[in-house]
Amino acid sequence: MPGAFLVVEGPDGAGKTTLVKRLAARLREAGLTVTEVREPGGTPLAEMARRAVLDPSLGASPLAELFLMLAARADLVTKVIRPALAAGQVVLSDRFELSTEAYQIAGRELPRKPVLAANRLATGGLRPDVTLVLDLPADVGLERLAVSGRAHDRIEGAERRLHDRVARAFAAAEGPSVVHLDATRSVEAVEQQAWDAVRRVVKELIPGEPGLKHPSGTHGGTA
Ligand code: T5A
């Protein structure tokens, strides 16, 4: 598949949305066609799943939450991500499968092996070319969201421990595509760290740039 698949991950309030917007702008300035997506979401069905999972009045159980996330991911991969990559575009995703490892496996403590297998089924084995992980203590991210008016002022007890497990899982993530970024730094500094990593991956897609190794064929799996 000729495009490039870039993912931004991290705990709540780590600055993913901020970074995705800035990276998308830089990629477009470089002459690339960018498809921005967020998870869960990005197709009508996935947006329905997002509303369902984020609606506290529905009280999704951990397993129901998992399957809503995976249904959303399967639809997004099939209808948006794979076609955009096949067309040679850069796909920039706010969250992907590492979020399931952090929230459903580490956070909700669902069993690792079957969840990873179900996730692979949902993605058809699609893998990012780079996964930028914004490392930030849970406290700091939740505080940023509180300041921007998007979360409760105080999170305590079980929910607090869940957020700590999630942040630790992101910090411990490893793999060939994973690049850790220090999200305690300024917006500009985080963007620069991210751009350095992304530029290496998309270099040969940039018009007029002498290419490095093409990312083609590294996404894995089948449609
Ligand atoms: N989920 C998702 C799962 O449980 N399993 C899964 O498989 C998936 C895919 C929705 C929820 O779904 C869960 C995880 C989530 O709980 P979401 O919509 O991505 O996911 O929710 P959040 O992670 O909470 O995303 P937010 O949009 O709320 O936070 P962001 O995008 O990380 O942060 P952002 O960019 O909006 O920034 C937050 C605030 O911090 C400031 C910003 O200006 C903003 O005010 N900020 C900074 N401040 C200081 N320094 C920096 N470097 C900053 N960067 C941003």
PDB file of C-alpha atoms and ligand atoms in Angstrom:
ATOM      1  CA  MET A   1       0.000   0.000   0.000  1.00  0.00           C
ATOM      2  CA  PRO A   2       1.734   3.210  -1.132  1.00  0.00           C
ATOM      3  CA  GLY A   3       0.612   5.863   1.432  1.00  0.00           C
ATOM      4  CA  ALA A   4       1.730   6.367   5.026  1.00  0.00           C
ATOM      5  CA  PHE A   5      -0.259   5.595   8.168  1.00  0.00           C
ATOM      6  CA  LEU A   6       0.571   7.834  11.144  1.00  0.00           C
ATOM      7  CA  VAL A   7      -1.038   7.469  14.566  1.00  0.00           C
ATOM      8  CA  VAL A   8      -1.001   9.750  17.618  1.00  0.00           C
ATOM      9  CA  GLU A   9      -1.706   8.077  20.961  1.00  0.00           C
ATOM     10  CA  GLY A  10      -1.674   8.960  24.635  1.00  0.00           C
ATOM     11  CA  PRO A  11      -3.785   9.379  27.761  1.00  0.00           C
ATOM     12  CA  ASP A  12      -6.803  11.718  28.003  1.00  0.00           C
ATOM     13  CA  GLY A  13      -5.781  15.344  27.557  1.00  0.00           C
ATOM     14  CA  ALA A  14      -2.220  14.521  26.448  1.00  0.00           C
ATOM     15  CA  GLY A  15      -2.512  16.884  23.469  1.00  0.00           C
ATOM     16  CA  LYS A  16      -3.327  14.433  20.665  1.00  0.00           C
ATOM     17  CA  THR A  17      -5.927  16.589  18.927  1.00  0.00           C
ATOM     18  CA  THR A  18      -3.645  19.632  19.147  1.00  0.00           C
ATOM     19  CA  LEU A  19      -0.732  17.678  17.655  1.00  0.00           C
ATOM     20  CA  VAL A  20      -2.817  16.062  14.889  1.00  0.00           C
ATOM     21  CA  LYS A  21      -3.986  19.492  13.670  1.00  0.00           C
ATOM     22  CA  ARG A  22      -0.432  20.857  13.647  1.00  0.00           C
ATOM     23  CA  LEU A  23       1.053  17.811  11.919  1.00  0.00           C
ATOM     24  CA  ALA A  24      -1.716  17.802   9.320  1.00  0.00           C
ATOM     25  CA  ALA A  25      -0.952  21.443   8.521  1.00  0.00           C
ATOM     26  CA  ARG A  26       2.780  20.723   8.153  1.00  0.00           C
ATOM     27  CA  LEU A  27       2.157  17.693   5.964  1.00  0.00           C
ATOM     28  CA  ARG A  28      -0.155  19.710   3.693  1.00  0.00           C
ATOM     29  CA  GLU A  29       2.390  22.538   3.504  1.00  0.00           C
ATOM     30  CA  ALA A  30       4.853  19.883   2.309  1.00  0.00           C
ATOM     31  CA  GLY A  31       2.477  19.097  -0.565  1.00  0.00           C
ATOM     32  CA  LEU A  32       0.952  15.892   0.779  1.00  0.00           C
ATOM     33  CA  THR A  33      -2.699  14.867   0.734  1.00  0.00           C
ATOM     34  CA  VAL A  34      -3.773  14.110   4.296  1.00  0.00           C
ATOM     35  CA  THR A  35      -6.809  12.229   5.580  1.00  0.00           C
ATOM     36  CA  GLU A  36      -7.392  13.015   9.266  1.00  0.00           C
ATOM     37  CA  VAL A  37      -9.399  10.575  11.352  1.00  0.00           C
ATOM     38  CA  ARG A  38     -10.125  10.078  15.028  1.00  0.00           C
ATOM     39  CA  GLU A  39     -10.988   6.962  16.951  1.00  0.00           C
ATOM     40  CA  PRO A  40     -13.600   6.020  17.818  1.00  0.00           C
ATOM     41  CA  GLY A  41     -15.303   7.799  14.897  1.00  0.00           C
ATOM     42  CA  GLY A  42     -14.795   8.809  11.298  1.00  0.00           C
ATOM     43  CA  THR A  43     -17.699   6.988   9.612  1.00  0.00           C
ATOM     44  CA  PRO A  44     -21.430   7.296  10.352  1.00  0.00           C
ATOM     45  CA  LEU A  45     -21.414   3.879  12.046  1.00  0.00           C
ATOM     46  CA  ALA A  46     -18.244   4.631  14.021  1.00  0.00           C
ATOM     47  CA  GLU A  47     -19.651   7.989  15.155  1.00  0.00           C
ATOM     48  CA  MET A  48     -22.754   6.139  16.428  1.00  0.00           C
ATOM     49  CA  ALA A  49     -20.474   3.783  18.349  1.00  0.00           C
ATOM     50  CA  ARG A  50     -18.576   6.793  19.761  1.00  0.00           C
ATOM     51  CA  ARG A  51     -21.785   8.417  21.000  1.00  0.00           C
ATOM     52  CA  ALA A  52     -22.879   5.133  22.565  1.00  0.00           C
ATOM     53  CA  VAL A  53     -19.604   4.461  24.332  1.00  0.00           C
ATOM     54  CA  LEU A  54     -19.154   8.023  25.618  1.00  0.00           C
ATOM     55  CA  ASP A  55     -22.754   8.392  26.861  1.00  0.00           C
ATOM     56  CA  PRO A  56     -22.606   7.773  30.631  1.00  0.00           C
ATOM     57  CA  SER A  57     -26.379   7.230  30.758  1.00  0.00           C
ATOM     58  CA  LEU A  58     -25.923   4.022  28.697  1.00  0.00           C
ATOM     59  CA  GLY A  59     -23.288   2.668  31.109  1.00  0.00           C
ATOM     60  CA  ALA A  60     -21.530   0.378  28.606  1.00  0.00           C
ATOM     61  CA  SER A  61     -19.895  -2.581  30.360  1.00  0.00           C
ATOM     62  CA  PRO A  62     -16.160  -3.076  29.702  1.00  0.00           C
ATOM     63  CA  LEU A  63     -16.898  -5.826  27.150  1.00  0.00           C
ATOM     64  CA  ALA A  64     -19.619  -3.801  25.430  1.00  0.00           C
ATOM     65  CA  GLU A  65     -17.181  -0.877  25.331  1.00  0.00           C
ATOM     66  CA  LEU A  66     -14.532  -3.097  23.715  1.00  0.00           C
ATOM     67  CA  PHE A  67     -16.841  -4.341  20.987  1.00  0.00           C
ATOM     68  CA  LEU A  68     -18.152  -0.855  20.239  1.00  0.00           C
ATOM     69  CA  MET A  69     -14.539   0.349  19.860  1.00  0.00           C
ATOM     70  CA  LEU A  70     -13.703  -2.567  17.571  1.00  0.00           C
ATOM     71  CA  ALA A  71     -16.849  -2.187  15.470  1.00  0.00           C
ATOM     72  CA  ALA A  72     -15.955   1.469  14.984  1.00  0.00           C
ATOM     73  CA  ARG A  73     -12.347   0.545  14.076  1.00  0.00           C
ATOM     74  CA  ALA A  74     -13.340  -2.167  11.595  1.00  0.00           C
ATOM     75  CA  ASP A  75     -15.667   0.226   9.777  1.00  0.00           C
ATOM     76  CA  LEU A  76     -13.082   3.033   9.710  1.00  0.00           C
ATOM     77  CA  VAL A  77     -10.260   0.790   8.466  1.00  0.00           C
ATOM     78  CA  THR A  78     -12.373  -0.686   5.667  1.00  0.00           C
ATOM     79  CA  LYS A  79     -14.159   2.436   4.485  1.00  0.00           C
ATOM     80  CA  VAL A  80     -11.638   5.221   5.072  1.00  0.00           C
ATOM     81  CA  ILE A  81      -8.094   4.215   6.064  1.00  0.00           C
ATOM     82  CA  ARG A  82      -7.331   1.456   3.545  1.00  0.00           C
ATOM     83  CA  PRO A  83      -8.822   3.335   0.561  1.00  0.00           C
ATOM     84  CA  ALA A  84      -6.868   6.496   1.481  1.00  0.00           C
ATOM     85  CA  LEU A  85      -3.595   4.548   1.830  1.00  0.00           C
ATOM     86  CA  ALA A  86      -4.260   2.763  -1.463  1.00  0.00           C
ATOM     87  CA  ALA A  87      -4.659   6.183  -3.081  1.00  0.00           C
ATOM     88  CA  GLY A  88      -1.196   7.170  -1.805  1.00  0.00           C
ATOM     89  CA  GLN A  89      -2.438   9.549   0.898  1.00  0.00           C
ATOM     90  CA  VAL A  90      -1.079  10.163   4.371  1.00  0.00           C
ATOM     91  CA  VAL A  91      -3.591   8.983   6.986  1.00  0.00           C
ATOM     92  CA  LEU A  92      -3.225  10.719  10.342  1.00  0.00           C
ATOM     93  CA  SER A  93      -5.233   9.089  13.103  1.00  0.00           C
ATOM     94  CA  ASP A  94      -6.037  10.448  16.567  1.00  0.00           C
ATOM     95  CA  ARG A  95      -5.810   7.065  18.418  1.00  0.00           C
ATOM     96  CA  PHE A  96      -5.746   3.513  16.999  1.00  0.00           C
ATOM     97  CA  GLU A  97      -5.144   0.021  18.395  1.00  0.00           C
ATOM     98  CA  LEU A  98      -2.697   1.045  21.141  1.00  0.00           C
ATOM     99  CA  SER A  99      -5.641   2.800  22.828  1.00  0.00           C
ATOM    100  CA  THR A 100      -7.388  -0.556  23.106  1.00  0.00           C
ATOM    101  CA  GLU A 101      -4.314  -2.033  24.794  1.00  0.00           C
ATOM    102  CA  ALA A 102      -4.107   0.921  27.184  1.00  0.00           C
ATOM    103  CA  TYR A 103      -7.804   1.386  28.037  1.00  0.00           C
ATOM    104  CA  GLN A 104      -9.432  -2.026  27.602  1.00  0.00           C
ATOM    105  CA  ILE A 105      -6.505  -4.294  28.587  1.00  0.00           C
ATOM    106  CA  ALA A 106      -4.532  -2.202  31.101  1.00  0.00           C
ATOM    107  CA  GLY A 107      -7.365   0.101  32.197  1.00  0.00           C
ATOM    108  CA  ARG A 108     -10.410  -2.201  32.251  1.00  0.00           C
ATOM    109  CA  GLU A 109      -8.260  -5.291  32.854  1.00  0.00           C
ATOM    110  CA  LEU A 110      -9.800  -7.366  30.060  1.00  0.00           C
ATOM    111  CA  PRO A 111      -7.768 -10.466  29.057  1.00  0.00           C
ATOM    112  CA  ARG A 112      -4.864  -9.586  26.787  1.00  0.00           C
ATOM    113  CA  LYS A 113      -4.697 -12.423  24.257  1.00  0.00           C
ATOM    114  CA  PRO A 114      -8.340 -12.526  23.127  1.00  0.00           C
ATOM    115  CA  VAL A 115      -8.564  -8.734  23.020  1.00  0.00           C
ATOM    116  CA  LEU A 116      -5.464  -8.511  20.823  1.00  0.00           C
ATOM    117  CA  ALA A 117      -6.858 -11.265  18.575  1.00  0.00           C
ATOM    118  CA  ALA A 118     -10.222  -9.475  18.278  1.00  0.00           C
ATOM    119  CA  ASN A 119      -8.400  -6.251  17.495  1.00  0.00           C
ATOM    120  CA  ARG A 120      -6.412  -7.941  14.727  1.00  0.00           C
ATOM    121  CA  LEU A 121      -9.671  -9.208  13.284  1.00  0.00           C
ATOM    122  CA  ALA A 122     -11.048  -5.650  13.326  1.00  0.00           C
ATOM    123  CA  THR A 123      -8.006  -4.116  11.617  1.00  0.00           C
ATOM    124  CA  GLY A 124      -7.270  -7.006   9.236  1.00  0.00           C
ATOM    125  CA  GLY A 125      -3.685  -6.733  10.515  1.00  0.00           C
ATOM    126  CA  LEU A 126      -3.206  -3.111   9.388  1.00  0.00           C
ATOM    127  CA  ARG A 127      -0.227  -1.554  11.180  1.00  0.00           C
ATOM    128  CA  PRO A 128       0.849   2.086  11.491  1.00  0.00           C
ATOM    129  CA  ASP A 129       4.134   3.263   9.939  1.00  0.00           C
ATOM    130  CA  VAL A 130       4.668   5.357  13.039  1.00  0.00           C
ATOM    131  CA  THR A 131       2.861   5.529  16.379  1.00  0.00           C
ATOM    132  CA  LEU A 132       3.647   8.748  18.235  1.00  0.00           C
ATOM    133  CA  VAL A 133       2.956   8.189  21.934  1.00  0.00           C
ATOM    134  CA  LEU A 134       2.460  11.330  24.008  1.00  0.00           C
ATOM    135  CA  ASP A 135       3.829  10.453  27.442  1.00  0.00           C
ATOM    136  CA  LEU A 136       2.168  12.388  30.240  1.00  0.00           C
ATOM    137  CA  PRO A 137       1.168  11.514  33.813  1.00  0.00           C
ATOM    138  CA  ALA A 138      -2.617  10.952  34.050  1.00  0.00           C
ATOM    139  CA  ASP A 139      -2.926  13.872  36.508  1.00  0.00           C
ATOM    140  CA  VAL A 140      -1.508  16.399  34.102  1.00  0.00           C
ATOM    141  CA  GLY A 141      -3.762  15.357  31.203  1.00  0.00           C
ATOM    142  CA  LEU A 142      -6.890  15.381  33.359  1.00  0.00           C
ATOM    143  CA  GLU A 143      -5.923  18.792  34.715  1.00  0.00           C
ATOM    144  CA  ARG A 144      -5.511  20.131  31.166  1.00  0.00           C
ATOM    145  CA  LEU A 145      -8.987  18.848  30.282  1.00  0.00           C
ATOM    146  CA  ALA A 146     -10.447  20.367  33.457  1.00  0.00           C
ATOM    147  CA  VAL A 147      -8.883  23.729  32.610  1.00  0.00           C
ATOM    148  CA  SER A 148     -10.357  23.546  29.087  1.00  0.00           C
ATOM    149  CA  GLY A 149     -13.778  22.722  30.607  1.00  0.00           C
ATOM    150  CA  ARG A 150     -13.987  19.135  29.302  1.00  0.00           C
ATOM    151  CA  ALA A 151     -13.786  16.997  32.438  1.00  0.00           C
ATOM    152  CA  HIS A 152     -14.761  16.768  36.064  1.00  0.00           C
ATOM    153  CA  ASP A 153     -12.624  18.849  38.395  1.00  0.00           C
ATOM    154  CA  ARG A 154     -11.812  15.847  40.556  1.00  0.00           C
ATOM    155  CA  ILE A 155     -11.441  12.209  39.587  1.00  0.00           C
ATOM    156  CA  GLU A 156     -10.904   9.835  42.476  1.00  0.00           C
ATOM    157  CA  GLY A 157     -10.937   6.195  43.518  1.00  0.00           C
ATOM    158  CA  ALA A 158     -11.371   3.450  40.908  1.00  0.00           C
ATOM    159  CA  GLU A 159     -11.558   5.840  37.974  1.00  0.00           C
ATOM    160  CA  ARG A 160      -8.392   7.558  39.116  1.00  0.00           C
ATOM    161  CA  ARG A 161      -6.538   4.228  39.303  1.00  0.00           C
ATOM    162  CA  LEU A 162      -7.803   3.312  35.826  1.00  0.00           C
ATOM    163  CA  HIS A 163      -6.350   6.510  34.378  1.00  0.00           C
ATOM    164  CA  ASP A 164      -3.015   5.786  36.094  1.00  0.00           C
ATOM    165  CA  ARG A 165      -2.909   2.265  34.581  1.00  0.00           C
ATOM    166  CA  VAL A 166      -3.731   3.726  31.160  1.00  0.00           C
ATOM    167  CA  ALA A 167      -0.939   6.318  31.344  1.00  0.00           C
ATOM    168  CA  ARG A 168       1.558   3.667  32.502  1.00  0.00           C
ATOM    169  CA  ALA A 169       0.552   1.347  29.634  1.00  0.00           C
ATOM    170  CA  PHE A 170       1.167   4.114  27.098  1.00  0.00           C
ATOM    171  CA  ALA A 171       4.543   4.922  28.677  1.00  0.00           C
ATOM    172  CA  ALA A 172       5.534   1.230  28.486  1.00  0.00           C
ATOM    173  CA  ALA A 173       4.440   0.740  24.865  1.00  0.00           C
ATOM    174  CA  GLU A 174       7.121  -0.590  22.559  1.00  0.00           C
ATOM    175  CA  GLY A 175       7.347  -1.866  19.002  1.00  0.00           C
ATOM    176  CA  PRO A 176       8.966  -1.131  15.667  1.00  0.00           C
ATOM    177  CA  SER A 177       6.671   1.816  14.899  1.00  0.00           C
ATOM    178  CA  VAL A 178       6.528   3.346  18.395  1.00  0.00           C
ATOM    179  CA  VAL A 179       8.143   6.742  19.079  1.00  0.00           C
ATOM    180  CA  HIS A 180       7.737   8.241  22.561  1.00  0.00           C
ATOM    181  CA  LEU A 181       7.356  12.015  22.899  1.00  0.00           C
ATOM    182  CA  ASP A 182       7.626  14.039  26.104  1.00  0.00           C
ATOM    183  CA  ALA A 183       4.156  15.623  26.253  1.00  0.00           C
ATOM    184  CA  THR A 184       5.013  17.706  29.328  1.00  0.00           C
ATOM    185  CA  ARG A 185       6.894  20.045  26.981  1.00  0.00           C
ATOM    186  CA  SER A 186       5.363  23.031  25.149  1.00  0.00           C
ATOM    187  CA  VAL A 187       2.972  22.531  22.220  1.00  0.00           C
ATOM    188  CA  GLU A 188       5.701  23.761  19.865  1.00  0.00           C
ATOM    189  CA  ALA A 189       8.380  21.462  21.303  1.00  0.00           C
ATOM    190  CA  VAL A 190       6.080  18.424  21.071  1.00  0.00           C
ATOM    191  CA  GLU A 191       5.246  19.323  17.473  1.00  0.00           C
ATOM    192  CA  GLN A 192       8.938  19.547  16.575  1.00  0.00           C
ATOM    193  CA  GLN A 193       9.747  16.152  18.157  1.00  0.00           C
ATOM    194  CA  ALA A 194       6.787  14.660  16.284  1.00  0.00           C
ATOM    195  CA  TRP A 195       7.715  16.257  12.976  1.00  0.00           C
ATOM    196  CA  ASP A 196      11.262  14.894  13.190  1.00  0.00           C
ATOM    197  CA  ALA A 197       9.836  11.356  13.481  1.00  0.00           C
ATOM    198  CA  VAL A 198       7.097  11.827  10.873  1.00  0.00           C
ATOM    199  CA  ARG A 199       9.365  13.430   8.304  1.00  0.00           C
ATOM    200  CA  ARG A 200      11.575  10.348   8.240  1.00  0.00           C
ATOM    201  CA  VAL A 201       8.530   8.221   7.401  1.00  0.00           C
ATOM    202  CA  VAL A 202       6.910  10.457   4.764  1.00  0.00           C
ATOM    203  CA  LYS A 203      10.115  11.856   3.247  1.00  0.00           C
ATOM    204  CA  GLU A 204       9.867  10.022  -0.015  1.00  0.00           C
ATOM    205  CA  LEU A 205       6.205  10.954  -0.463  1.00  0.00           C
ATOM    206  CA  ILE A 206       7.062  14.675  -0.378  1.00  0.00           C
ATOM    207  CA  PRO A 207       7.152  16.126  -3.898  1.00  0.00           C
ATOM    208  CA  GLY A 208      10.727  17.004  -4.905  1.00  0.00           C
ATOM    209  CA  GLU A 209      12.397  15.256  -1.918  1.00  0.00           C
ATOM    210  CA  PRO A 210      15.054  12.618  -2.578  1.00  0.00           C
ATOM    211  CA  GLY A 211      13.493   9.486  -1.101  1.00  0.00           C
ATOM    212  CA  LEU A 212      14.531   7.231   1.695  1.00  0.00           C
ATOM    213  CA  LYS A 213      13.106   3.732   1.819  1.00  0.00           C
ATOM    214  CA  HIS A 214       9.446   3.823   0.755  1.00  0.00           C
ATOM    215  CA  PRO A 215       6.939   2.915   3.509  1.00  0.00           C
ATOM    216  CA  SER A 216       5.051   0.821   0.916  1.00  0.00           C
ATOM    217  CA  GLY A 217       4.165  -2.678   2.040  1.00  0.00           C
ATOM    218  CA  THR A 218       4.819  -2.109   5.741  1.00  0.00           C
ATOM    219  CA  HIS A 219       1.189  -1.754   6.776  1.00  0.00           C
ATOM    220  CA  GLY A 220       0.562  -5.467   6.884  1.00  0.00           C
ATOM    221  CA  GLY A 221      -2.591  -7.534   6.719  1.00  0.00           C
ATOM    222  CA  THR A 222      -5.332  -7.749   4.163  1.00  0.00           C
ATOM    223  CA  ALA A 223      -8.303  -5.582   3.266  1.00  0.00           C
TER     224      ALA A 223
HETATM  225  N1  T5A B   1     -10.914   4.835  23.911  1.00  0.00           N
HETATM  226  C1  T5A B   1     -10.578   5.095  22.608  1.00  0.00           C
HETATM  227  C2  T5A B   1     -10.848   3.533  24.426  1.00  0.00           C
HETATM  228  O1  T5A B   1     -11.196   3.288  25.586  1.00  0.00           O
HETATM  229  N2  T5A B   1     -10.408   2.521  23.608  1.00  0.00           N
HETATM  230  C3  T5A B   1     -10.056   2.726  22.300  1.00  0.00           C
HETATM  231  O2  T5A B   1      -9.676   1.759  21.603  1.00  0.00           O
HETATM  232  C4  T5A B   1     -10.151   4.069  21.782  1.00  0.00           C
HETATM  233  C5  T5A B   1      -9.795   4.349  20.355  1.00  0.00           C
HETATM  234  C6  T5A B   1     -12.425   9.080  23.599  1.00  0.00           C
HETATM  235  C7  T5A B   1     -12.293   8.055  24.686  1.00  0.00           C
HETATM  236  O3  T5A B   1     -12.288   6.751  24.097  1.00  0.00           O
HETATM  237  C8  T5A B   1     -11.388   5.936  24.787  1.00  0.00           C
HETATM  238  C9  T5A B   1     -10.294   6.864  25.242  1.00  0.00           C
HETATM  239  C10 T5A B   1     -11.033   8.152  25.538  1.00  0.00           C
HETATM  240  O4  T5A B   1     -11.383   8.166  26.902  1.00  0.00           O
HETATM  241  P1  T5A B   1     -10.862  11.001  22.793  1.00  0.00           P
HETATM  242  O5  T5A B   1     -11.978  11.718  22.171  1.00  0.00           O
HETATM  243  O6  T5A B   1      -9.616  10.891  22.014  1.00  0.00           O
HETATM  244  O7  T5A B   1     -11.199   9.473  23.140  1.00  0.00           O
HETATM  245  O8  T5A B   1     -10.691  11.654  24.242  1.00  0.00           O
HETATM  246  P2  T5A B   1      -9.428  12.289  24.905  1.00  0.00           P
HETATM  247  O9  T5A B   1      -8.238  11.444  24.903  1.00  0.00           O
HETATM  248  O10 T5A B   1      -9.906  12.737  26.243  1.00  0.00           O
HETATM  249  O11 T5A B   1      -9.085  13.422  23.901  1.00  0.00           O
HETATM  250  P3  T5A B   1      -9.151  14.885  24.105  1.00  0.00           P
HETATM  251  O12 T5A B   1      -9.481  15.460  22.774  1.00  0.00           O
HETATM  252  O13 T5A B   1     -10.065  15.294  25.192  1.00  0.00           O
HETATM  253  O14 T5A B   1      -7.643  15.176  24.559  1.00  0.00           O
HETATM  254  P4  T5A B   1      -6.356  15.310  23.637  1.00  0.00           P
HETATM  255  O15 T5A B   1      -6.734  15.280  22.215  1.00  0.00           O
HETATM  256  O16 T5A B   1      -5.292  14.386  24.063  1.00  0.00           O
HETATM  257  O17 T5A B   1      -5.838  16.735  24.067  1.00  0.00           O
HETATM  258  P5  T5A B   1      -6.086  18.169  23.355  1.00  0.00           P
HETATM  259  O18 T5A B   1      -5.178  18.324  22.216  1.00  0.00           O
HETATM  260  O19 T5A B   1      -7.538  18.370  23.148  1.00  0.00           O
HETATM  261  O20 T5A B   1      -5.528  19.080  24.516  1.00  0.00           O
HETATM  262  C11 T5A B   1      -6.176  19.159  25.790  1.00  0.00           C
HETATM  263  C12 T5A B   1      -5.859  20.551  26.403  1.00  0.00           C
HETATM  264  O21 T5A B   1      -4.459  20.634  26.657  1.00  0.00           O
HETATM  265  C13 T5A B   1      -3.875  21.722  25.920  1.00  0.00           C
HETATM  266  C14 T5A B   1      -4.850  22.039  24.800  1.00  0.00           C
HETATM  267  O22 T5A B   1      -4.769  23.377  24.386  1.00  0.00           O
HETATM  268  C15 T5A B   1      -6.192  21.706  25.446  1.00  0.00           C
HETATM  269  O23 T5A B   1      -6.655  22.793  26.218  1.00  0.00           O
HETATM  270  N3  T5A B   1      -2.567  21.257  25.461  1.00  0.00           N
HETATM  271  C16 T5A B   1      -1.403  21.555  26.074  1.00  0.00           C
HETATM  272  N4  T5A B   1      -1.137  22.293  27.167  1.00  0.00           N
HETATM  273  C17 T5A B   1       0.177  22.378  27.538  1.00  0.00           C
HETATM  274  N5  T5A B   1       1.193  21.789  26.869  1.00  0.00           N
HETATM  275  C18 T5A B   1       0.970  21.039  25.765  1.00  0.00           C
HETATM  276  N6  T5A B   1       1.998  20.443  25.123  1.00  0.00           N
HETATM  277  C19 T5A B   1      -0.394  20.888  25.338  1.00  0.00           C
HETATM  278  N7  T5A B   1      -0.977  20.207  24.298  1.00  0.00           N
HETATM  279  C20 T5A B   1      -2.309  20.436  24.401  1.00  0.00           C
END
